[in-house]
Short mmCIF file of C-alpha atoms and ligand atoms in Angstrom, two decimals:
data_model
loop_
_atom_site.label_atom_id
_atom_site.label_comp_id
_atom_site.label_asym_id
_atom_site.label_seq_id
_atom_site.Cartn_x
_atom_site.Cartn_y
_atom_site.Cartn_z
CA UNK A 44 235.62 167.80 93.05
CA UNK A 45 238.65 165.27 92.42
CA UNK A 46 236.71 162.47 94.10
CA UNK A 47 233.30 163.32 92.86
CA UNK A 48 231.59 160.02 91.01
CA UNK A 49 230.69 160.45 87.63
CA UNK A 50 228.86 159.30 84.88
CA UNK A 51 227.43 160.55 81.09
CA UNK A 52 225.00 163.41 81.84
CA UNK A 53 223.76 163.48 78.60
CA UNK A 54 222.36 159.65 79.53
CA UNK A 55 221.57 161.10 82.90
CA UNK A 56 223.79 158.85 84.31
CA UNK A 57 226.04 161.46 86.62
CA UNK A 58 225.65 160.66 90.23
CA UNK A 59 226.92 163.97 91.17
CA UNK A 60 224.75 165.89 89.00
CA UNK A 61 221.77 163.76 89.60
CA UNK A 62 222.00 164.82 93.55
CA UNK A 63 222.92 168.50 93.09
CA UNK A 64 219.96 168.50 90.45
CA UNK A 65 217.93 166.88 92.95
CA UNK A 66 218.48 169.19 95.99
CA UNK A 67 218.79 172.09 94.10
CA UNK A 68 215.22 171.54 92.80
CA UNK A 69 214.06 170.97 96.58
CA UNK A 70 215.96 174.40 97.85
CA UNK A 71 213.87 176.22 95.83
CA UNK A 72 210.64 174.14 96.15
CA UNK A 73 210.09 173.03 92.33
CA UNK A 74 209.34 169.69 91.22
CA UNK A 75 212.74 168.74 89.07
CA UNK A 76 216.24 171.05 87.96
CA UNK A 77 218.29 171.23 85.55
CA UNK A 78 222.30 171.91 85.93
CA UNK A 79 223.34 174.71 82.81
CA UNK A 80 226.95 176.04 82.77
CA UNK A 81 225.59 179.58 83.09
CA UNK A 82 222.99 181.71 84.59
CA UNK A 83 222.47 182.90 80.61
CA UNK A 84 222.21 179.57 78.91
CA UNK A 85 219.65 178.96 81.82
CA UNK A 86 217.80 181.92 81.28
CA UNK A 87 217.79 181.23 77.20
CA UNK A 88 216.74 177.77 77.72
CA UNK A 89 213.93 178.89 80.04
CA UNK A 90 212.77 181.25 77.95
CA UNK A 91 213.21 178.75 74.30
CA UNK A 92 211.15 176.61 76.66
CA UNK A 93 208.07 178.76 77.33
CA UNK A 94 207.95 180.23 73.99
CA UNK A 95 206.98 179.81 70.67
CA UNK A 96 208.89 181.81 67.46
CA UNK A 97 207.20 185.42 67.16
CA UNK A 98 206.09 185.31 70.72
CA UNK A 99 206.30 188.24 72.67
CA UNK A 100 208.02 188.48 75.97
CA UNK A 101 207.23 190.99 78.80
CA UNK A 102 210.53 191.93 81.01
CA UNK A 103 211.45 194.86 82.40
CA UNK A 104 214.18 197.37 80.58
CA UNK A 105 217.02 196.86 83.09
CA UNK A 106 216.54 193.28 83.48
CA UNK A 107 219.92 191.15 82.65
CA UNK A 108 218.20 188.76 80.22
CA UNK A 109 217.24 191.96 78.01
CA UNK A 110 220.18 193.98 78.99
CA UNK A 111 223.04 191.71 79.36
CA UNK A 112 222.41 188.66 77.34
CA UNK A 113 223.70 189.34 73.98
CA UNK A 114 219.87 189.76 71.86
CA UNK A 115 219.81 186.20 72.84
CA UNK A 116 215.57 185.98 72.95
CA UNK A 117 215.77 187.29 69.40
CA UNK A 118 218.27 184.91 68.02
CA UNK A 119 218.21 182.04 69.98
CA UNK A 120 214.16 182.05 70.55
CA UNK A 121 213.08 183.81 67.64
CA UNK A 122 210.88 186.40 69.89
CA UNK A 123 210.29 189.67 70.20
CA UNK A 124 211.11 191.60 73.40
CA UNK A 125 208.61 194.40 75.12
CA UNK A 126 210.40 195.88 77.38
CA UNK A 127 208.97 197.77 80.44
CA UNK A 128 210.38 200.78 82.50
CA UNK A 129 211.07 199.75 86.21
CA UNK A 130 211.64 202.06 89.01
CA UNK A 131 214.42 200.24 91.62
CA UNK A 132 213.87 197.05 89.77
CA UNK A 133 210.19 196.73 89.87
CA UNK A 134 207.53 197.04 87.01
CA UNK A 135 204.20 198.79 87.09
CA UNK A 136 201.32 196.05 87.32
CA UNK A 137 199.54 198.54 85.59
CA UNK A 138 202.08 198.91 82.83
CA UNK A 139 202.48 194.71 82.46
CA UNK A 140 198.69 194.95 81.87
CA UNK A 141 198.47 197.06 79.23
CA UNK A 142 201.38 195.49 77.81
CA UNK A 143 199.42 192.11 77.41
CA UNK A 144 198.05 191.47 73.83
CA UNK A 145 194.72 190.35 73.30
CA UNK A 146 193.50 187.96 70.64
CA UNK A 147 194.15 190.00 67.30
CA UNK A 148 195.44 188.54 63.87
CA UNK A 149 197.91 191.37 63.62
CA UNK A 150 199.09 190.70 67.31
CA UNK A 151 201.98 188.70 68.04
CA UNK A 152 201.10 186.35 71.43
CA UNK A 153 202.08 187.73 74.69
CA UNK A 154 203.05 184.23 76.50
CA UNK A 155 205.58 184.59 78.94
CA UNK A 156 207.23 187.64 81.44
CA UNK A 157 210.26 187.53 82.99
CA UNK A 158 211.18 188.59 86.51
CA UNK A 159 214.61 188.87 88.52
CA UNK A 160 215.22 189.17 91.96
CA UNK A 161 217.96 189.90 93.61
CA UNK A 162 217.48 193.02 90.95
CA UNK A 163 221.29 193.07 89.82
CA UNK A 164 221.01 196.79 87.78
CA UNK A 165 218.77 197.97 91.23
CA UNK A 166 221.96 197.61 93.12
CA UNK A 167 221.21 193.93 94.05
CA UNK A 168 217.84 195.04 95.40
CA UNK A 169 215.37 192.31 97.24
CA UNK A 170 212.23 192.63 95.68
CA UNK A 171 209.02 191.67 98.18
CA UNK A 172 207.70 188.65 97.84
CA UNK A 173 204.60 190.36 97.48
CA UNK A 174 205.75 192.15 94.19
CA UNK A 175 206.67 188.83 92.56
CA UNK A 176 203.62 187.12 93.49
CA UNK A 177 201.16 190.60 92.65
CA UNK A 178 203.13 190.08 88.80
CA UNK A 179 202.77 186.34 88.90
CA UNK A 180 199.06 186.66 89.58
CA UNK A 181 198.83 189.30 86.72
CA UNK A 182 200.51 186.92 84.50
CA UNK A 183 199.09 184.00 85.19
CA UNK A 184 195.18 185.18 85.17
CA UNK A 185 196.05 186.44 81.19
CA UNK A 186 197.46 182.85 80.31
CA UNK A 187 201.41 184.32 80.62
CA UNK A 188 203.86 181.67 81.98
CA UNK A 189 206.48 183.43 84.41
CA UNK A 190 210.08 182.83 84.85
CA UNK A 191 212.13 184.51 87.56
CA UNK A 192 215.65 185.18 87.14
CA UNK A 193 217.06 184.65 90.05
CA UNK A 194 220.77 184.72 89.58
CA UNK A 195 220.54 185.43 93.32
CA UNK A 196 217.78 184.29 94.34
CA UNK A 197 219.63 182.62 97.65
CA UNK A 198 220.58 186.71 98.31
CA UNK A 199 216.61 187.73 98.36
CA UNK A 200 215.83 185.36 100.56
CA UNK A 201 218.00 186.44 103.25
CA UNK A 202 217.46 189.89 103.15
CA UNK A 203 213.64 189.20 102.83
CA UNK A 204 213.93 186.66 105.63
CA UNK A 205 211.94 183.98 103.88
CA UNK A 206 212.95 181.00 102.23
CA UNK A 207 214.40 180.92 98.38
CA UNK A 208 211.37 178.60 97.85
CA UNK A 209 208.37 181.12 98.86
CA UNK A 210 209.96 183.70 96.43
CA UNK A 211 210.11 181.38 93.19
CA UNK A 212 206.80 180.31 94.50
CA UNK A 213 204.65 181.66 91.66
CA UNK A 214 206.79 181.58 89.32
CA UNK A 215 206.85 178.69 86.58
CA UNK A 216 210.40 178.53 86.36
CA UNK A 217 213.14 179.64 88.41
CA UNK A 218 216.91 180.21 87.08
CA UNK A 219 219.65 180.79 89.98
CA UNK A 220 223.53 180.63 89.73
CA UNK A 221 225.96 178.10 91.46
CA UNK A 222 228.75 180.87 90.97
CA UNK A 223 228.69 184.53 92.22
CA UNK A 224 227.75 184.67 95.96
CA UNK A 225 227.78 180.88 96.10
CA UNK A 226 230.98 180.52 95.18
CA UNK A 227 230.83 177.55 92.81
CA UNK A 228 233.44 177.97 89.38
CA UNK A 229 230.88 177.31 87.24
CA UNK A 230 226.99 176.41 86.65
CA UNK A 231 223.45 177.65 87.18
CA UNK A 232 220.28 175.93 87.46
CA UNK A 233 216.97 175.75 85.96
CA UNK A 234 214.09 174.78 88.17
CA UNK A 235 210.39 174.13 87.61
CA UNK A 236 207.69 171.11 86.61
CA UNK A 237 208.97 168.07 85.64
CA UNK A 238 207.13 168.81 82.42
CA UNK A 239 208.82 171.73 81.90
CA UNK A 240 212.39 170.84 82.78
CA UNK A 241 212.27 167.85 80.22
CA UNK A 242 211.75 170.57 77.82
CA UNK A 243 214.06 172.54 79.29
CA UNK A 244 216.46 169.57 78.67
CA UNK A 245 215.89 169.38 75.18
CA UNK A 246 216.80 173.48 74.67
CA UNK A 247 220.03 172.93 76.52
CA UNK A 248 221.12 170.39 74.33
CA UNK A 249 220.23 172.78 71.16
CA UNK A 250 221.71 175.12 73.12
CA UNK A 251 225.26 173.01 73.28
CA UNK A 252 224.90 172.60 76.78
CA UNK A 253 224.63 168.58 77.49
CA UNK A 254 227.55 168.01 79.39
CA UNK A 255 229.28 164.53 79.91
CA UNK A 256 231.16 164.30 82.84
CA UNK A 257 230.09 167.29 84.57
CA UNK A 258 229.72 165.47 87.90
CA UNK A 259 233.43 167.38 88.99
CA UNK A 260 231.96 170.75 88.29
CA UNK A 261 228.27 169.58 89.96
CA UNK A 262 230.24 168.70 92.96
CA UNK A 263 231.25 171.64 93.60
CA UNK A 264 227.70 173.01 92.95
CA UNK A 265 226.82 170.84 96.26
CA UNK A 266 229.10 172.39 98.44
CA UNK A 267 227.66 175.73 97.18
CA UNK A 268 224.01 174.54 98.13
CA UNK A 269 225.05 173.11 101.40
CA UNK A 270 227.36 175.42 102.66
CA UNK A 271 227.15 178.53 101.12
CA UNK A 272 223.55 179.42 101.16
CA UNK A 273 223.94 180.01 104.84
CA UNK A 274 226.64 182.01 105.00
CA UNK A 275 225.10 184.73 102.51
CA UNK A 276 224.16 187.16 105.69
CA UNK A 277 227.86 187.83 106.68
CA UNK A 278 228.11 189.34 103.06
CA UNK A 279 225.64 191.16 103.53
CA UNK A 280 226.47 192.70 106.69
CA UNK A 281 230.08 193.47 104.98
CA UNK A 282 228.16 195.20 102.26
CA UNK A 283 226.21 197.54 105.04
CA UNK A 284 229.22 197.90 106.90
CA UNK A 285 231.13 199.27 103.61
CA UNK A 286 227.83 201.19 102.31
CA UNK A 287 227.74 202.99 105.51
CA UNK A 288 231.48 204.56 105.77
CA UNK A 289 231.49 204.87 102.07
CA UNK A 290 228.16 207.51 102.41
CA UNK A 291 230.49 209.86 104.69
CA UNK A 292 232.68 210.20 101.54
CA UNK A 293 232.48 213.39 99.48
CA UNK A 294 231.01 213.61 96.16
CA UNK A 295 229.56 210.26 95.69
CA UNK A 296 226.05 208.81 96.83
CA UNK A 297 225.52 205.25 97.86
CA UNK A 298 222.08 203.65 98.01
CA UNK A 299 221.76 201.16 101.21
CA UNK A 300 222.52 198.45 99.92
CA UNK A 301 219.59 195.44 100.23
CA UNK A 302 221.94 192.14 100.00
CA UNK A 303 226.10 191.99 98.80
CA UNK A 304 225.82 194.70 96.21
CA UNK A 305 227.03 198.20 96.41
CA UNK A 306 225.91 200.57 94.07
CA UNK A 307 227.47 203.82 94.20
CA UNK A 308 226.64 207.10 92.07
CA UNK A 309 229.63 208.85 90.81
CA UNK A 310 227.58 212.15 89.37
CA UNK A 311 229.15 214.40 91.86
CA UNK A 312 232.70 213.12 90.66
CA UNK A 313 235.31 214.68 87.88
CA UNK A 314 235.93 211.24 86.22
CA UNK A 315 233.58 208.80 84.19
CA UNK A 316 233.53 205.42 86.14
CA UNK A 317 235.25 203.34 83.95
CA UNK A 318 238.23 205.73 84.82
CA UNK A 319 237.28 205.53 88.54
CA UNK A 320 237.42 201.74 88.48
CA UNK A 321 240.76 201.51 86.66
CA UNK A 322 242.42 203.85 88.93
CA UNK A 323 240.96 202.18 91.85
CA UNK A 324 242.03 198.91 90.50
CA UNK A 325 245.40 200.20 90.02
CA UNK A 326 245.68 199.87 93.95
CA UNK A 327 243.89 196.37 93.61
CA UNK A 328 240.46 197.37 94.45
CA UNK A 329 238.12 195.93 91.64
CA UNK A 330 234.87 197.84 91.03
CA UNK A 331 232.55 197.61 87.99
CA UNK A 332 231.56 200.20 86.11
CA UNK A 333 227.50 199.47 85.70
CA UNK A 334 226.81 203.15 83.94
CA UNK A 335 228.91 206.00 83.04
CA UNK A 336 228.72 207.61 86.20
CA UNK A 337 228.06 204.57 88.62
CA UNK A 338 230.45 201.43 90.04
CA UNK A 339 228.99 198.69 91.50
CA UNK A 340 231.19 196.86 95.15
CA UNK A 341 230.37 193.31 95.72
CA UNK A 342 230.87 191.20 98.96
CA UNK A 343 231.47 187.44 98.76
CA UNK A 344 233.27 184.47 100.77
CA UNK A 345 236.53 185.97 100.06
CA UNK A 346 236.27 189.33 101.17
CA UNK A 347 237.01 189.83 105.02
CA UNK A 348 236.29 192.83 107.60
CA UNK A 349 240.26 194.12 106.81
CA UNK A 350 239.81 193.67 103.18
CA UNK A 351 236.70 195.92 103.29
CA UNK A 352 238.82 198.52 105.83
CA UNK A 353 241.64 197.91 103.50
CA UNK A 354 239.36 198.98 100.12
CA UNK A 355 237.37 202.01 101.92
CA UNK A 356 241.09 203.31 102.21
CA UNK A 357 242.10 202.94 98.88
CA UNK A 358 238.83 204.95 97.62
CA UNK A 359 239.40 207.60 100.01
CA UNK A 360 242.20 208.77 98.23
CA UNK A 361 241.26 207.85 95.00
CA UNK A 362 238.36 210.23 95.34
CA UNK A 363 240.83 212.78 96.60
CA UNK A 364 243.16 212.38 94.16
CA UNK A 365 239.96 213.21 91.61
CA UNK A 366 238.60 216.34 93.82
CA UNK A 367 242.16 217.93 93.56
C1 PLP B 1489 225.01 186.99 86.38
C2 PLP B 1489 223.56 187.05 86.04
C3 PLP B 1489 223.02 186.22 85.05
C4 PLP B 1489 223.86 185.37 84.12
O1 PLP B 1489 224.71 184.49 84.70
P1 PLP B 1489 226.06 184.04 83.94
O2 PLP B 1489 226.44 182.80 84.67
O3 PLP B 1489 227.02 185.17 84.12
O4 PLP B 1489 225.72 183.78 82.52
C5 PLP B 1489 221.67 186.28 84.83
N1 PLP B 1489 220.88 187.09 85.55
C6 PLP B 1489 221.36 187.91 86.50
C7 PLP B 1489 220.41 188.77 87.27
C8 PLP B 1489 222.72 187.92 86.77
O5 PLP B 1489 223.18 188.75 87.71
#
């Protein structure tokens, strides 16, 4: 990062985030990218890019960009949200359909649905590539434009086993991190047309996010592409390994997990999770609490075989500690 070269990225003149724009767009097979210091201002812009004010957007209730981003689509795009139950992440094609507005003067247009995959509420779940493309097709044949979040989209395609460019495929726009598994500080990216990521340019910059010399922080969005990506199966196997020990514990239920996220149900347990994950980071184990009665274990770069041996100890008598 100290030696990257740099330049004004606002002019487009960054060297560093010229090439990690550049082979980001390739990983995930779309014509141009666009760096964004988070997976949320890419998502916004994405969305601001697609839409028109008083649009409607289709996206599933336990998606991040309707659950986690702040009302953003509302303030930042002026549209409305329909949200849509999902089952383990995925919609109802049947559901999306009915959900599509026709030509009415009362009607506000239906022009865009949103997808994610890895699924982060669904326990980091790997959609099929079939799914996305079955909801792309749907979209696409009523005039929608799609965008898929994928946040961890570099996660799907190794559990799915195909590459992170065959499941954006369909999709018009594509939104992944640098950070989380990929272990970058900062930064996301925004993939699609050329066409569109101009646009997508211009909503950044309403969106305060023209950087200058970002080059420092693209560089180390590089080393995420190039040397990351293809390490994302060891987490996974961590996250199997940890699933699998943690279902022989009482009182909790773990779902196998699909790529480097854990999700374990706490219903059988005495405390909320919040409490669970402050006692368990008392003894330095972190754990989110995603509901009430559920924490969520991730796996990254960081976390070794004897930290995971190390963590299954420290719940074991946590959980005790709450059964007595
Ligand atoms: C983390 C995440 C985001 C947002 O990324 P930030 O960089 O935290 O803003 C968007 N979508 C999904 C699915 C995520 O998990």
């Amino acid at each position: 990062m100290a030696e990257a070269p740099v330049g004004d990225d606002v002019y487009g003149e960054d060297p560093s985030i010229n090439r990690l724009e550049a082979l980001a767009a390739e990983m995930v097979g779309k014509e141009a990218a666009v760096y964004v210091p988070s997976g949320t201002m890419g998502n916004q812009a994405a969305v601001m890019t697609h839409t028109q004010r008083g649009d409607e957007v289709l996206l599933d209730e336990n998606s991040h960009i309707f659950f986690y981003e702040v009302g953003g689509l509302a303030v930042l795009s002026g549209v409305q949200t329909r949200t849509l139950r999902s089952v383990r992440g995925a919609m109802n094609p049947g559901d999306v359909s009915a959900a599509i507005r026709p030509e009415n003067i009362h009607f506000p247009r239906t022009t865009l649905l949103c997808l994610e995959n890895t699924h982060n509420r669904a326990g980091g779940r790997a959609l099929p590539v079939e799914y996305i493309d079955e909801m792309a097709d749907l979209a696409h044949s009523a005039g929608l434009k799609v965008h898929l979040d994928g946040a961890r989209i570099f996660n799907a395609a190794e559990a799915l086993g195909v590459s992170a460019g065959r499941v954006a495929q369909k999709a018009d726009s594509v939104m992944f991190c640098l950070s989380k598994g990929l272990s970058a500080p900062v930064g996301s990216i925004v993939a699609g047309t050329a066409e569109f990521i101009e646009g997508a340019r211009r909503s950044r910059k309403i969106l305060g996010g023209g950087m200058r010399q970002a080059g420092i922080l693209a560089q180390a969005g590089i080393v995420a592409l190039e040397e990351m990506v293809a390490r994302l199966g060891e987490d996974h196997r961590l996250a199997r390994q940890l699933a699998e020990i943690l279902s022989g514990f009482p009182g909790i239920e773990v779902t196998p997990p699909d790529t480097n996220i854990v999700s374990v149900s706490t219903e059988g347990i005495r405390v909320p999770a919040p409490q669970l994950a402050a006692m368990l980071a008392e003894q330095g184990v972190l754990a989110n609490a995603m509901d009430p009665a559920r924490i969520r274990l991730v796996t990254h770069k960081d976390v070794m075989e004897d930290d995971v041996r190390k963590a299954l100890g420290v719940i074991e008598q946590v959980l005790t500690e709450v059964a007595s």
